[in-house]
Coordinates of C-alpha atoms in Angstrom, one line a residue:
Chain Y
X20 CA -44.3 -73.9 -135.2
X21 CA -45.4 -77.5 -135.0
X22 CA -43.9 -80.7 -136.6
X23 CA -45.8 -80.3 -139.8
X24 CA -44.5 -76.8 -140.3
X25 CA -40.8 -77.9 -139.4
X26 CA -41.3 -80.8 -142.0
X27 CA -42.6 -78.2 -144.6
X28 CA -39.4 -76.2 -144.1
X29 CA -37.3 -79.3 -144.7
X30 CA -39.2 -79.9 -147.9
X31 CA -38.5 -76.3 -149.0
X32 CA -34.8 -76.8 -148.4
X33 CA -34.8 -80.1 -150.5
X34 CA -36.6 -78.3 -153.3
X35 CA -33.9 -75.7 -153.5
X36 CA -31.3 -78.6 -153.3
X37 CA -33.0 -80.7 -156.0
X38 CA -34.7 -78.1 -158.3
X39 CA -33.1 -74.7 -157.5
X40 CA -36.8 -73.9 -156.6
X41 CA -37.0 -70.1 -156.2
X42 CA -40.6 -70.0 -154.8
X43 CA -39.4 -72.4 -152.0
X44 CA -36.5 -70.0 -151.3
X45 CA -38.9 -67.1 -151.3
X46 CA -41.0 -68.9 -148.5
X47 CA -37.8 -69.5 -146.4
X48 CA -36.7 -65.9 -146.9
X49 CA -40.1 -64.5 -145.7
X50 CA -40.0 -66.7 -142.6
X51 CA -36.3 -66.7 -141.6
X52 CA -34.7 -63.5 -143.0
X53 CA -36.6 -61.1 -140.5
X54 CA -35.6 -63.5 -137.6
X55 CA -32.0 -63.6 -138.7
X56 CA -31.8 -59.6 -138.9
X57 CA -33.4 -59.4 -135.4
X58 CA -31.1 -61.9 -134.1
X59 CA -28.0 -60.0 -135.5
X60 CA -29.1 -56.6 -134.2
X61 CA -29.9 -58.2 -130.7
X62 CA -26.3 -59.5 -130.6
X63 CA -24.7 -56.2 -131.4
X64 CA -24.8 -55.5 -135.3
X65 CA -25.8 -52.0 -136.6
X66 CA -29.0 -52.2 -138.6
X67 CA -27.3 -51.6 -141.9
X68 CA -24.6 -54.4 -141.3
X69 CA -27.4 -56.7 -140.0
X70 CA -29.2 -56.1 -143.4
X71 CA -26.2 -57.0 -145.3
X72 CA -25.2 -60.0 -143.3
X73 CA -28.8 -61.3 -143.2
X74 CA -28.8 -61.4 -147.1
X75 CA -25.5 -63.2 -147.1
X76 CA -26.8 -65.8 -144.6
X77 CA -29.9 -66.3 -146.8
X78 CA -27.7 -66.7 -149.7
X79 CA -25.7 -69.3 -148.1
X80 CA -28.7 -71.1 -147.2
X81 CA -29.3 -71.5 -151.0
X82 CA -25.7 -72.5 -151.6
X83 CA -25.5 -75.0 -149.1
X84 CA -28.9 -76.6 -149.2
X85 CA -27.3 -79.8 -150.3
X86 CA -25.4 -80.0 -147.0
X87 CA -28.4 -79.7 -144.8
X88 CA -29.1 -82.9 -142.7
X89 CA -32.8 -83.0 -141.4
X90 CA -31.8 -86.0 -139.2
X91 CA -29.6 -83.9 -137.3
X92 CA -31.1 -80.5 -137.1
X93 CA -34.2 -78.6 -137.8
X94 CA -34.1 -75.8 -140.4
X95 CA -34.3 -73.1 -137.7
X96 CA -31.3 -74.7 -136.0
X97 CA -29.4 -74.7 -139.3
X98 CA -30.2 -71.1 -140.1
X99 CA -29.2 -70.1 -136.4
X100 CA -25.7 -71.8 -136.9
X101 CA -25.1 -70.2 -140.2
X102 CA -26.1 -66.7 -138.7
X103 CA -24.0 -67.3 -135.6
X104 CA -21.0 -68.3 -137.6
X105 CA -21.1 -65.4 -139.9
X106 CA -21.6 -62.9 -136.9
X107 CA -18.2 -64.2 -135.5
X108 CA -16.4 -64.4 -138.9
X109 CA -17.0 -60.7 -139.6
X110 CA -15.4 -59.7 -136.4
X111 CA -12.5 -62.1 -136.4
X112 CA -9.4 -62.6 -138.6
X113 CA -9.8 -66.5 -138.4
X114 CA -13.0 -68.3 -139.2
X115 CA -14.7 -69.9 -136.0
X116 CA -13.1 -73.1 -135.1
X117 CA -15.5 -76.0 -136.1
X118 CA -15.3 -79.8 -135.1
X119 CA -13.7 -82.0 -137.8
X120 CA -16.4 -83.2 -140.3
X121 CA -17.6 -86.7 -139.8
X122 CA -16.0 -89.3 -142.0
X123 CA -19.2 -90.2 -143.9
X124 CA -20.3 -86.6 -144.7
X125 CA -23.9 -85.7 -145.0
X126 CA -25.9 -88.6 -146.0
X127 CA -27.6 -88.8 -149.6
X128 CA -30.9 -89.7 -147.9
X129 CA -31.3 -89.6 -144.3
X130 CA -33.5 -92.2 -142.6
X131 CA -37.1 -90.8 -142.7
X132 CA -37.9 -92.1 -139.1
X133 CA -34.6 -90.1 -138.0
X134 CA -35.9 -87.1 -139.7
X135 CA -39.4 -87.3 -138.2
X136 CA -38.1 -88.1 -134.7
X137 CA -35.6 -85.2 -134.9
X138 CA -38.2 -82.7 -136.0
X139 CA -40.4 -83.8 -133.3
X140 CA -37.8 -83.7 -130.5
X141 CA -37.0 -80.2 -131.7
X142 CA -40.7 -79.2 -131.3
X143 CA -40.7 -80.6 -127.8
X144 CA -37.7 -78.7 -126.9
X145 CA -39.2 -75.5 -128.1
X146 CA -42.2 -76.0 -126.1
X147 CA -40.1 -76.8 -122.9
X148 CA -38.1 -73.9 -123.4
X149 CA -41.2 -71.6 -123.6
X150 CA -42.6 -73.2 -120.5
X151 CA -39.3 -72.6 -118.3
X152 CA -39.8 -70.4 -115.4
X153 CA -39.4 -66.8 -116.4
X154 CA -36.1 -66.4 -114.7
X155 CA -34.5 -69.5 -116.3
X156 CA -35.8 -68.6 -119.7
X157 CA -34.4 -65.1 -119.5
X158 CA -31.1 -66.5 -118.4
X159 CA -31.0 -68.9 -121.4
X160 CA -32.0 -66.0 -123.7
X161 CA -29.2 -63.8 -122.3
X162 CA -26.7 -66.5 -122.8
X163 CA -27.8 -66.9 -126.6
X164 CA -27.9 -63.2 -127.3
X165 CA -24.6 -62.6 -126.2
X166 CA -25.1 -61.0 -122.8
X167 CA -23.5 -63.6 -120.5
X168 CA -20.0 -65.0 -120.6
X169 CA -19.5 -68.7 -119.9
X170 CA -18.4 -68.0 -116.3
X171 CA -21.7 -66.3 -115.6
X172 CA -23.7 -69.2 -116.7
X173 CA -24.8 -71.4 -113.9
X174 CA -23.8 -75.2 -114.2
X175 CA -27.6 -76.2 -113.8
X176 CA -29.4 -74.5 -116.8
X177 CA -32.5 -76.5 -116.3
X178 CA -32.5 -77.1 -120.1
X179 CA -34.4 -80.5 -120.9
X180 CA -31.8 -81.6 -123.7
X181 CA -31.6 -85.2 -122.5
X182 CA -33.9 -86.8 -125.2
X183 CA -32.8 -84.8 -128.2
X184 CA -29.1 -85.4 -127.4
X185 CA -29.6 -89.1 -126.9
X186 CA -31.5 -89.2 -130.3
X187 CA -28.5 -87.5 -132.0
X188 CA -26.1 -89.6 -130.2
X189 CA -28.0 -93.0 -131.2
X190 CA -27.8 -91.8 -134.9
X191 CA -23.9 -91.1 -134.6
X192 CA -23.3 -94.3 -133.0
X193 CA -25.3 -96.3 -135.8
X194 CA -23.5 -94.5 -138.5
X195 CA -19.9 -95.2 -137.0
X196 CA -21.1 -98.8 -136.6
X197 CA -22.2 -98.9 -140.2
X198 CA -18.9 -97.6 -141.3
X199 CA -16.8 -100.6 -140.1
Chain L
X25 CA -11.7 -93.6 -129.0
X26 CA -15.0 -91.9 -128.1
X27 CA -16.0 -94.7 -125.6
X28 CA -12.7 -94.2 -123.5
X29 CA -13.5 -90.3 -122.8
X30 CA -14.4 -89.8 -119.2
X31 CA -14.1 -86.1 -118.8
X32 CA -16.1 -83.8 -121.0
X33 CA -16.8 -80.2 -121.6
X34 CA -19.3 -78.5 -119.0
X35 CA -22.7 -77.3 -120.2
X36 CA -21.7 -73.6 -119.5
X37 CA -18.8 -74.0 -122.1
X38 CA -20.9 -75.7 -124.6
X39 CA -23.8 -73.2 -124.4
X40 CA -21.2 -70.3 -124.7
X41 CA -19.7 -72.2 -127.7
X42 CA -23.1 -72.5 -129.3
X43 CA -24.0 -68.9 -128.5
X44 CA -20.8 -67.7 -130.0
X45 CA -19.6 -65.9 -126.8
X46 CA -16.4 -67.8 -126.1
X47 CA -13.0 -66.3 -126.8
X48 CA -11.3 -67.9 -129.7
X49 CA -8.8 -69.7 -127.6
X50 CA -11.7 -71.7 -126.0
X51 CA -13.6 -72.2 -129.2
X52 CA -10.4 -74.0 -130.4
X53 CA -10.3 -76.2 -127.5
X54 CA -14.1 -77.0 -127.8
X55 CA -13.9 -77.9 -131.5
X56 CA -10.8 -79.9 -131.1
X57 CA -12.5 -82.0 -128.2
X58 CA -15.8 -82.5 -130.2
X59 CA -13.8 -83.8 -132.9
X60 CA -12.9 -86.7 -130.6
X61 CA -15.9 -87.1 -128.7
X62 CA -19.5 -88.1 -130.0
X63 CA -21.0 -87.4 -126.6
X64 CA -20.2 -83.7 -126.7
X65 CA -20.9 -83.5 -130.3
X66 CA -24.5 -84.7 -129.8
X67 CA -24.6 -82.3 -126.8
X68 CA -23.3 -79.6 -129.1
X69 CA -26.1 -80.3 -131.7
X70 CA -28.7 -80.0 -128.8
X71 CA -27.5 -76.6 -127.8
X72 CA -27.6 -75.4 -131.2
X73 CA -31.3 -76.6 -131.3
X74 CA -31.8 -74.3 -128.4
X75 CA -30.4 -71.5 -130.4
X76 CA -32.5 -72.4 -133.4
X77 CA -35.8 -72.4 -131.2
X78 CA -34.9 -69.1 -129.5
X79 CA -34.4 -67.7 -133.1
X80 CA -37.7 -69.2 -134.2
X81 CA -39.7 -67.5 -131.5
X82 CA -38.0 -64.2 -131.2
X83 CA -38.7 -61.1 -132.8
X84 CA -38.7 -60.1 -136.7
X85 CA -37.1 -57.1 -138.1
X86 CA -38.2 -56.1 -141.5
X87 CA -35.8 -56.2 -144.4
X88 CA -35.3 -53.5 -147.1
X89 CA -37.9 -53.7 -149.7
X90 CA -35.6 -55.0 -152.4
X91 CA -33.7 -57.5 -150.0
X92 CA -34.9 -60.6 -151.6
X93 CA -34.1 -59.4 -155.1
X94 CA -30.6 -58.4 -153.8
X95 CA -30.1 -61.7 -152.4
X96 CA -31.1 -63.3 -155.6
X97 CA -28.5 -61.1 -157.5
X98 CA -25.8 -62.4 -154.9
X99 CA -26.9 -66.0 -155.6
X100 CA -26.8 -65.5 -159.3
X101 CA -23.1 -64.0 -158.9
X102 CA -22.1 -67.0 -156.8
X103 CA -24.5 -70.0 -157.1
X104 CA -22.6 -72.5 -155.1
X105 CA -20.1 -72.7 -152.1
X106 CA -16.5 -73.4 -152.7
X107 CA -15.9 -77.2 -152.3
X108 CA -14.5 -78.1 -149.0
X109 CA -10.8 -78.9 -148.7
X110 CA -10.1 -82.6 -148.9
X111 CA -9.9 -84.3 -145.6
X112 CA -6.5 -84.7 -144.3
X113 CA -5.3 -88.5 -143.3
X114 CA -6.0 -88.8 -139.6
X115 CA -3.3 -87.9 -137.2
X116 CA -2.7 -86.8 -133.7
X117 CA -4.1 -83.3 -134.0
X118 CA -7.7 -83.1 -135.2
X119 CA -8.5 -80.9 -138.1
X120 CA -9.6 -77.6 -136.4
X121 CA -6.1 -77.6 -134.5
X122 CA -4.2 -78.4 -137.6
X123 CA -5.5 -75.2 -139.1
X124 CA -3.7 -73.3 -136.4
X125 CA -0.5 -75.3 -136.3
X126 CA -0.2 -75.4 -140.1
X127 CA -0.1 -79.2 -140.0
X128 CA 0.0 -82.3 -137.8
X129 CA 2.4 -82.7 -134.5
X130 CA 5.5 -82.7 -136.7
X131 CA 4.7 -79.1 -137.8
X132 CA 4.6 -77.7 -134.3
X133 CA 7.3 -75.1 -133.4
X134 CA 8.2 -76.1 -129.9
X135 CA 10.2 -73.9 -127.4
X136 CA 11.6 -75.0 -124.1
X137 CA 10.2 -73.4 -121.1
X138 CA 11.9 -75.2 -118.4
X139 CA 11.8 -78.4 -116.4
X140 CA 11.7 -80.5 -119.5
X141 CA 8.5 -78.8 -120.7
X142 CA 8.0 -77.3 -124.1
X143 CA 5.1 -75.3 -125.4
X144 CA 3.9 -73.6 -128.7
X145 CA 1.7 -70.6 -128.3
X146 CA -1.0 -70.5 -131.0
X147 CA -2.2 -67.2 -132.7
X148 CA -5.7 -66.3 -131.5
X149 CA -7.5 -63.0 -131.0
X150 CA -9.3 -62.0 -127.7
X151 CA -8.8 -62.1 -123.9
X152 CA -7.8 -65.9 -123.7
X153 CA -4.6 -67.6 -124.8
X154 CA -4.0 -71.0 -126.1
X155 CA -1.0 -73.2 -126.5
X156 CA 0.2 -76.9 -127.0
X157 CA 2.2 -78.2 -124.1
X158 CA 4.7 -81.0 -124.3
X159 CA 5.4 -82.7 -121.0
X160 CA 7.8 -85.7 -121.0
X161 CA 6.6 -88.8 -119.1
X162 CA 7.0 -88.7 -115.4
X163 CA 7.6 -84.8 -115.3
X164 CA 5.4 -82.5 -113.2
X165 CA 4.2 -79.2 -114.5
X166 CA 5.5 -76.6 -112.0
X167 CA 3.0 -75.7 -109.3
X168 CA 0.5 -73.0 -110.7
X169 CA -2.9 -71.5 -109.9
X170 CA -4.8 -69.3 -112.0
X171 CA -7.6 -66.9 -112.0
X172 CA -10.2 -67.3 -114.5
X173 CA -11.0 -70.6 -116.5
X174 CA -8.6 -73.0 -117.8
X175 CA -9.2 -75.9 -120.3
X176 CA -6.7 -78.6 -120.9
X177 CA -7.3 -81.3 -123.5
X178 CA -5.1 -84.3 -123.7
X179 CA -4.2 -85.4 -127.2
X180 CA -1.3 -87.8 -126.5
X181 CA -0.2 -89.7 -123.5
X182 CA -1.9 -88.9 -120.3
X183 CA -1.6 -86.8 -117.1
X184 CA -2.8 -87.2 -113.5
X185 CA -3.5 -84.5 -111.0
X186 CA -5.3 -84.6 -107.6
X187 CA -8.7 -85.1 -109.3
X188 CA -8.2 -87.8 -111.9
X189 CA -6.5 -89.3 -114.8
X190 CA -6.8 -87.5 -118.1
X191 CA -6.0 -89.4 -121.3
X192 CA -6.5 -88.7 -125.1
X193 CA -9.7 -86.8 -125.7
X194 CA -10.3 -85.9 -122.0
X195 CA -10.8 -82.4 -121.1
X196 CA -10.3 -80.8 -117.7
X197 CA -12.3 -77.6 -117.2
X198 CA -10.8 -75.7 -114.1
X199 CA -11.7 -72.6 -112.5
X200 CA -9.8 -70.4 -110.0
X201 CA -10.4 -72.5 -107.1
X202 CA -8.2 -75.3 -108.4
X203 CA -4.6 -75.3 -107.6
X204 CA -3.3 -78.4 -109.2
X205 CA -0.1 -80.1 -110.1
X206 CA -0.5 -82.2 -113.1
X207 CA 2.0 -85.0 -113.5
X208 CA 2.6 -86.7 -117.0
X209 CA 2.3 -90.5 -117.0
X210 CA 5.5 -92.5 -117.8
X211 CA 5.6 -93.2 -121.5
X212 CA 5.0 -91.1 -124.7
X213 CA 5.3 -87.4 -124.1
X214 CA 2.0 -86.0 -122.8
X215 CA 0.9 -83.4 -125.3
X216 CA -2.1 -81.0 -124.4
X217 CA -4.1 -78.2 -125.7
X218 CA -4.3 -75.6 -122.9
X219 CA -6.4 -72.5 -123.1
X220 CA -6.4 -70.0 -120.2
X221 CA -8.2 -66.7 -119.5
X222 CA -5.5 -65.2 -117.4
X223 CA -1.8 -65.5 -117.3
X224 CA -0.6 -68.5 -115.2
X225 CA 0.5 -67.6 -111.5
X226 CA 3.4 -69.8 -110.7
X227 CA 4.1 -70.2 -107.0
X228 CA 7.8 -70.4 -107.0
X229 CA 10.5 -67.8 -107.7
X230 CA 12.3 -69.5 -110.6
X231 CA 9.1 -70.4 -112.5
X232 CA 8.0 -66.6 -112.1
X233 CA 11.3 -65.6 -113.7
X234 CA 10.6 -68.1 -116.5
X235 CA 7.2 -66.7 -116.8
X236 CA 8.4 -63.2 -117.4
X237 CA 11.0 -64.3 -119.9
X238 CA 8.8 -66.6 -121.7
X239 CA 5.5 -64.7 -121.5
X240 CA 3.6 -67.6 -120.1

């Protein structure tokens, strides 16, 4: 997936938000639902539960389209967080603790440069992940697919997160400054 | 506030939070710290992006033939998400912690555990426990080591141990190697959120008796 593809997914989410566009939703469903189902099975769900939860995750995507911020995450990231949260919520009594919402809420119209930069950074992160030495990449996959506890994860993950983190941090700092 | 925090979450803890493999007690400490720390919030988003990329490039499993239609029916039955609850006025305790306490600091049900220290154990599932601790200024928490990981987040006041000073927003992530003796700074009560994987091991006889009685 390249930056153009990522921007396309952002457009599909915006089409749902703005026009309740079902063909946009169909495109998202066709791409992400099978990935979500595979993720749920890999992290321990039985296939029939994975099917049910996947449909629920995709429905959530529709309902929360207005809350997606493309300046902060790619659509893949957003879908991942919805699937991860649902996976935890079905096992626990309480919902997964989440950080307090930022005081300004999702912006009405994120800065176009922010969106492009973030999607590009995510693209680079994906490429860097795939070029990690096998041993490191396997470790990261094990961590995310639930096979490692935090004490089993080495301090040096080798993940090249510096630039994407800085970009997000810059955007946060700017928004806080604008709020004053 | 965010600029004064010097002690942050480790990569290992943030990856596990992002992956959803932390016990609930540690999830709560992470969510509470991130509410106060923009640096760790940005790092959290970066780790979520890793999850997104792994999802993107991992396998696919086919859905049932009528899955899309079934999903549309779910949407028809409930087209929008319930609105989020209104933001509470800012206080000492960030929102994720207020959910477990049932309010801000005034709602905490403190119990005395000896030596001037009070605590309030919070109700979570899983292997790790989490509590609020209140240590009067100048008082030391009795000597204790622990097996497994312990996370201590300062919410009010400050404490110092052999490593450094920890003020509001600072989080100490300690492993079994650390046998430490935090001392609260003189001044307002030091209030911390402390999660631990294993029961604390107190070194002296009296604290051990207290431990049995108070289920620390």
